[in-house]
């Protein structure tokens, strides 16, 4: 099985994971909007025994959202969202897709908690695209 690597923005935290992801969900729940500061989380799921830290595990901080099996793990230097073991009891690691440095062999299968999506999300899908900061 091929592996893919991931890292945070400052590079202190790195990991590798088998390119054998079970699920890939885009979660629009209000908690994921908060934890990502964006429209939705993009989370890959893989069994914990297919994941390993390479460097910087001691740099991580974790916050578990009370009452829900949602957590946020992040690098204490740069704040990037990092993988964490799900509190759901599933034995799965949740991998923020944006933290990968290589391409996962799976595509997103669903937008979940769609009814909680940001009020501006539908319009964002139709917004102009630009290769850089737009001029003016
Ligand atoms: Zn970092
Ligand atoms: Zn969510």
PDB file of C-alpha atoms and ligand atoms in Angstrom:
ATOM      1  CA  UNK A   1       0.000   0.000   0.000  1.00  0.00           C
ATOM      2  CA  UNK A   2       1.344   3.397  -0.959  1.00  0.00           C
ATOM      3  CA  UNK A   3       1.587   6.053   1.707  1.00  0.00           C
ATOM      4  CA  UNK A   4       0.951   9.779   1.517  1.00  0.00           C
ATOM      5  CA  UNK A   5       2.443  12.399   3.783  1.00  0.00           C
ATOM      6  CA  UNK A   6       0.997  15.440   5.433  1.00  0.00           C
ATOM      7  CA  UNK A   7       2.266  18.439   7.367  1.00  0.00           C
ATOM      8  CA  UNK A   8       1.277  21.696   9.013  1.00  0.00           C
ATOM      9  CA  UNK A   9       2.130  25.102   7.602  1.00  0.00           C
ATOM     10  CA  UNK A  10       5.265  25.658   9.743  1.00  0.00           C
ATOM     11  CA  UNK A  11       6.483  22.111   9.101  1.00  0.00           C
ATOM     12  CA  UNK A  12       6.992  21.029  12.727  1.00  0.00           C
ATOM     13  CA  UNK A  13       4.229  18.418  12.602  1.00  0.00           C
ATOM     14  CA  UNK A  14       4.429  15.727   9.925  1.00  0.00           C
ATOM     15  CA  UNK A  15       2.715  12.391   9.455  1.00  0.00           C
ATOM     16  CA  UNK A  16       2.223   9.609   6.999  1.00  0.00           C
ATOM     17  CA  UNK A  17      -0.842   7.566   6.260  1.00  0.00           C
ATOM     18  CA  UNK A  18      -1.673   4.671   3.975  1.00  0.00           C
ATOM     19  CA  UNK A  19      -3.461   5.847   0.831  1.00  0.00           C
ATOM     20  CA  UNK A  20      -6.404   3.626   1.716  1.00  0.00           C
ATOM     21  CA  UNK A  21      -8.975   6.084   3.046  1.00  0.00           C
ATOM     22  CA  UNK A  22     -12.399   4.742   4.074  1.00  0.00           C
ATOM     23  CA  UNK A  23     -14.448   7.903   3.726  1.00  0.00           C
ATOM     24  CA  UNK A  24     -14.128  11.513   2.575  1.00  0.00           C
ATOM     25  CA  UNK A  25     -16.822  13.874   3.844  1.00  0.00           C
ATOM     26  CA  UNK A  26     -17.251  17.611   3.534  1.00  0.00           C
ATOM     27  CA  UNK A  27     -18.887  18.591   6.825  1.00  0.00           C
ATOM     28  CA  UNK A  28     -20.911  21.802   6.884  1.00  0.00           C
ATOM     29  CA  UNK A  29     -21.992  21.641  10.541  1.00  0.00           C
ATOM     30  CA  UNK A  30     -21.687  24.835  12.540  1.00  0.00           C
ATOM     31  CA  UNK A  31     -18.931  23.357  14.720  1.00  0.00           C
ATOM     32  CA  UNK A  32     -16.816  22.529  11.658  1.00  0.00           C
ATOM     33  CA  UNK A  33     -17.376  26.061  10.374  1.00  0.00           C
ATOM     34  CA  UNK A  34     -15.915  27.310  13.654  1.00  0.00           C
ATOM     35  CA  UNK A  35     -12.992  24.874  13.827  1.00  0.00           C
ATOM     36  CA  UNK A  36     -11.917  25.531  10.244  1.00  0.00           C
ATOM     37  CA  UNK A  37     -12.880  29.200  10.091  1.00  0.00           C
ATOM     38  CA  UNK A  38     -14.337  28.354   6.707  1.00  0.00           C
ATOM     39  CA  UNK A  39     -17.396  26.954   4.963  1.00  0.00           C
ATOM     40  CA  UNK A  40     -16.808  23.318   5.827  1.00  0.00           C
ATOM     41  CA  UNK A  41     -14.345  20.726   7.050  1.00  0.00           C
ATOM     42  CA  UNK A  42     -12.885  18.356   4.434  1.00  0.00           C
ATOM     43  CA  UNK A  43     -12.210  15.201   6.409  1.00  0.00           C
ATOM     44  CA  UNK A  44     -10.718  11.893   5.362  1.00  0.00           C
ATOM     45  CA  UNK A  45     -11.124   8.851   7.609  1.00  0.00           C
ATOM     46  CA  UNK A  46      -8.701   5.981   8.063  1.00  0.00           C
ATOM     47  CA  UNK A  47      -8.101   3.258  10.651  1.00  0.00           C
ATOM     48  CA  UNK A  48      -5.696   4.421  13.347  1.00  0.00           C
ATOM     49  CA  UNK A  49      -3.270   1.552  12.652  1.00  0.00           C
ATOM     50  CA  UNK A  50      -2.779   2.898   9.103  1.00  0.00           C
ATOM     51  CA  UNK A  51      -1.570   6.249  10.413  1.00  0.00           C
ATOM     52  CA  UNK A  52       1.691   7.358  12.042  1.00  0.00           C
ATOM     53  CA  UNK A  53       3.245  10.569  13.215  1.00  0.00           C
ATOM     54  CA  UNK A  54       6.680  11.370  11.796  1.00  0.00           C
ATOM     55  CA  UNK A  55       7.602  14.529  13.723  1.00  0.00           C
ATOM     56  CA  UNK A  56       6.170  17.084  16.114  1.00  0.00           C
ATOM     57  CA  UNK A  57       3.416  15.152  17.881  1.00  0.00           C
ATOM     58  CA  UNK A  58       4.258  17.062  21.101  1.00  0.00           C
ATOM     59  CA  UNK A  59       3.460  20.326  19.270  1.00  0.00           C
ATOM     60  CA  UNK A  60      -0.208  19.356  19.011  1.00  0.00           C
ATOM     61  CA  UNK A  61      -3.090  20.704  21.045  1.00  0.00           C
ATOM     62  CA  UNK A  62      -6.542  19.140  20.996  1.00  0.00           C
ATOM     63  CA  UNK A  63      -9.999  20.470  21.777  1.00  0.00           C
ATOM     64  CA  UNK A  64     -13.024  18.180  22.048  1.00  0.00           C
ATOM     65  CA  UNK A  65     -16.353  19.894  21.359  1.00  0.00           C
ATOM     66  CA  UNK A  66     -18.645  19.152  24.339  1.00  0.00           C
ATOM     67  CA  UNK A  67     -21.581  16.901  23.524  1.00  0.00           C
ATOM     68  CA  UNK A  68     -20.500  15.887  20.024  1.00  0.00           C
ATOM     69  CA  UNK A  69     -17.872  13.566  18.544  1.00  0.00           C
ATOM     70  CA  UNK A  70     -16.129  16.517  16.947  1.00  0.00           C
ATOM     71  CA  UNK A  71     -12.634  17.586  17.855  1.00  0.00           C
ATOM     72  CA  UNK A  72     -10.044  19.972  16.628  1.00  0.00           C
ATOM     73  CA  UNK A  73      -6.339  19.199  16.750  1.00  0.00           C
ATOM     74  CA  UNK A  74      -3.876  21.826  15.679  1.00  0.00           C
ATOM     75  CA  UNK A  75      -0.208  22.750  15.640  1.00  0.00           C
ATOM     76  CA  UNK A  76       0.467  25.115  18.542  1.00  0.00           C
ATOM     77  CA  UNK A  77       2.940  27.106  16.434  1.00  0.00           C
ATOM     78  CA  UNK A  78       0.996  27.693  13.216  1.00  0.00           C
ATOM     79  CA  UNK A  79      -2.561  26.679  14.141  1.00  0.00           C
ATOM     80  CA  UNK A  80      -3.097  24.324  11.214  1.00  0.00           C
ATOM     81  CA  UNK A  81      -5.718  21.645  11.616  1.00  0.00           C
ATOM     82  CA  UNK A  82      -4.066  18.261  12.108  1.00  0.00           C
ATOM     83  CA  UNK A  83      -5.270  14.646  12.325  1.00  0.00           C
ATOM     84  CA  UNK A  84      -6.850  13.289  15.500  1.00  0.00           C
ATOM     85  CA  UNK A  85      -8.364  10.073  16.792  1.00  0.00           C
ATOM     86  CA  UNK A  86     -12.146  10.309  16.572  1.00  0.00           C
ATOM     87  CA  UNK A  87     -14.015  10.368  19.880  1.00  0.00           C
ATOM     88  CA  UNK A  88     -16.829   8.355  18.283  1.00  0.00           C
ATOM     89  CA  UNK A  89     -15.225   5.048  19.309  1.00  0.00           C
ATOM     90  CA  UNK A  90     -14.850   4.015  15.672  1.00  0.00           C
ATOM     91  CA  UNK A  91     -11.070   3.672  15.946  1.00  0.00           C
ATOM     92  CA  UNK A  92     -10.710   6.056  13.012  1.00  0.00           C
ATOM     93  CA  UNK A  93      -8.289   8.894  12.545  1.00  0.00           C
ATOM     94  CA  UNK A  94      -9.841  12.017  11.091  1.00  0.00           C
ATOM     95  CA  UNK A  95      -7.471  13.615   8.574  1.00  0.00           C
ATOM     96  CA  UNK A  96      -8.069  17.206   7.454  1.00  0.00           C
ATOM     97  CA  UNK A  97      -7.644  16.855   3.696  1.00  0.00           C
ATOM     98  CA  UNK A  98      -5.898  20.210   3.374  1.00  0.00           C
ATOM     99  CA  UNK A  99      -3.045  18.977   5.575  1.00  0.00           C
ATOM    100  CA  UNK A 100      -2.017  16.340   3.022  1.00  0.00           C
ATOM    101  CA  UNK A 101       1.026  17.078   0.856  1.00  0.00           C
ATOM    102  CA  UNK A 102       0.087  14.402  -1.678  1.00  0.00           C
ATOM    103  CA  UNK A 103      -3.080  13.340  -3.433  1.00  0.00           C
ATOM    104  CA  UNK A 104      -5.542  10.935  -1.754  1.00  0.00           C
ATOM    105  CA  UNK A 105      -6.920   8.100  -3.858  1.00  0.00           C
ATOM    106  CA  UNK A 106     -10.502   8.927  -2.940  1.00  0.00           C
ATOM    107  CA  UNK A 107     -12.925  11.689  -3.826  1.00  0.00           C
ATOM    108  CA  UNK A 108     -15.405  13.393  -1.517  1.00  0.00           C
ATOM    109  CA  UNK A 109     -18.542  11.267  -1.353  1.00  0.00           C
ATOM    110  CA  UNK A 110     -20.887  13.653   0.411  1.00  0.00           C
ATOM    111  CA  UNK A 111     -21.649  17.047   1.849  1.00  0.00           C
ATOM    112  CA  UNK A 112     -22.877  16.267   5.354  1.00  0.00           C
ATOM    113  CA  UNK A 113     -24.891  18.474   7.726  1.00  0.00           C
ATOM    114  CA  UNK A 114     -25.949  20.257   4.546  1.00  0.00           C
ATOM    115  CA  UNK A 115     -28.839  22.022   6.275  1.00  0.00           C
ATOM    116  CA  UNK A 116     -26.336  23.788   8.573  1.00  0.00           C
ATOM    117  CA  UNK A 117     -24.223  25.132   5.682  1.00  0.00           C
ATOM    118  CA  UNK A 118     -23.122  28.758   5.692  1.00  0.00           C
ATOM    119  CA  UNK A 119     -25.782  31.150   4.438  1.00  0.00           C
ATOM    120  CA  UNK A 120     -23.379  32.364   1.726  1.00  0.00           C
ATOM    121  CA  UNK A 121     -22.183  28.938   0.545  1.00  0.00           C
ATOM    122  CA  UNK A 122     -24.590  28.384  -2.357  1.00  0.00           C
ATOM    123  CA  UNK A 123     -23.713  31.801  -3.796  1.00  0.00           C
ATOM    124  CA  UNK A 124     -19.984  31.146  -3.268  1.00  0.00           C
ATOM    125  CA  UNK A 125     -20.199  28.183  -5.671  1.00  0.00           C
ATOM    126  CA  UNK A 126     -21.178  30.616  -8.428  1.00  0.00           C
ATOM    127  CA  UNK A 127     -18.607  33.315  -7.600  1.00  0.00           C
ATOM    128  CA  UNK A 128     -16.013  34.435 -10.143  1.00  0.00           C
ATOM    129  CA  UNK A 129     -12.712  32.546 -10.188  1.00  0.00           C
ATOM    130  CA  UNK A 130      -9.294  34.168 -10.289  1.00  0.00           C
ATOM    131  CA  UNK A 131      -5.727  32.830 -10.458  1.00  0.00           C
ATOM    132  CA  UNK A 132      -4.514  35.466  -8.008  1.00  0.00           C
ATOM    133  CA  UNK A 133      -5.850  38.294  -5.853  1.00  0.00           C
ATOM    134  CA  UNK A 134      -8.399  40.014  -8.081  1.00  0.00           C
ATOM    135  CA  UNK A 135      -7.439  43.497  -9.236  1.00  0.00           C
ATOM    136  CA  UNK A 136      -9.679  46.271  -8.017  1.00  0.00           C
TER     137      UNK A 136
HETATM  138 ZN1  LIG B   1       2.878  24.060  12.497  1.00  0.00          ZN
HETATM  139 ZN1  LIG B   2     -18.925  18.973  11.158  1.00  0.00          ZN
END
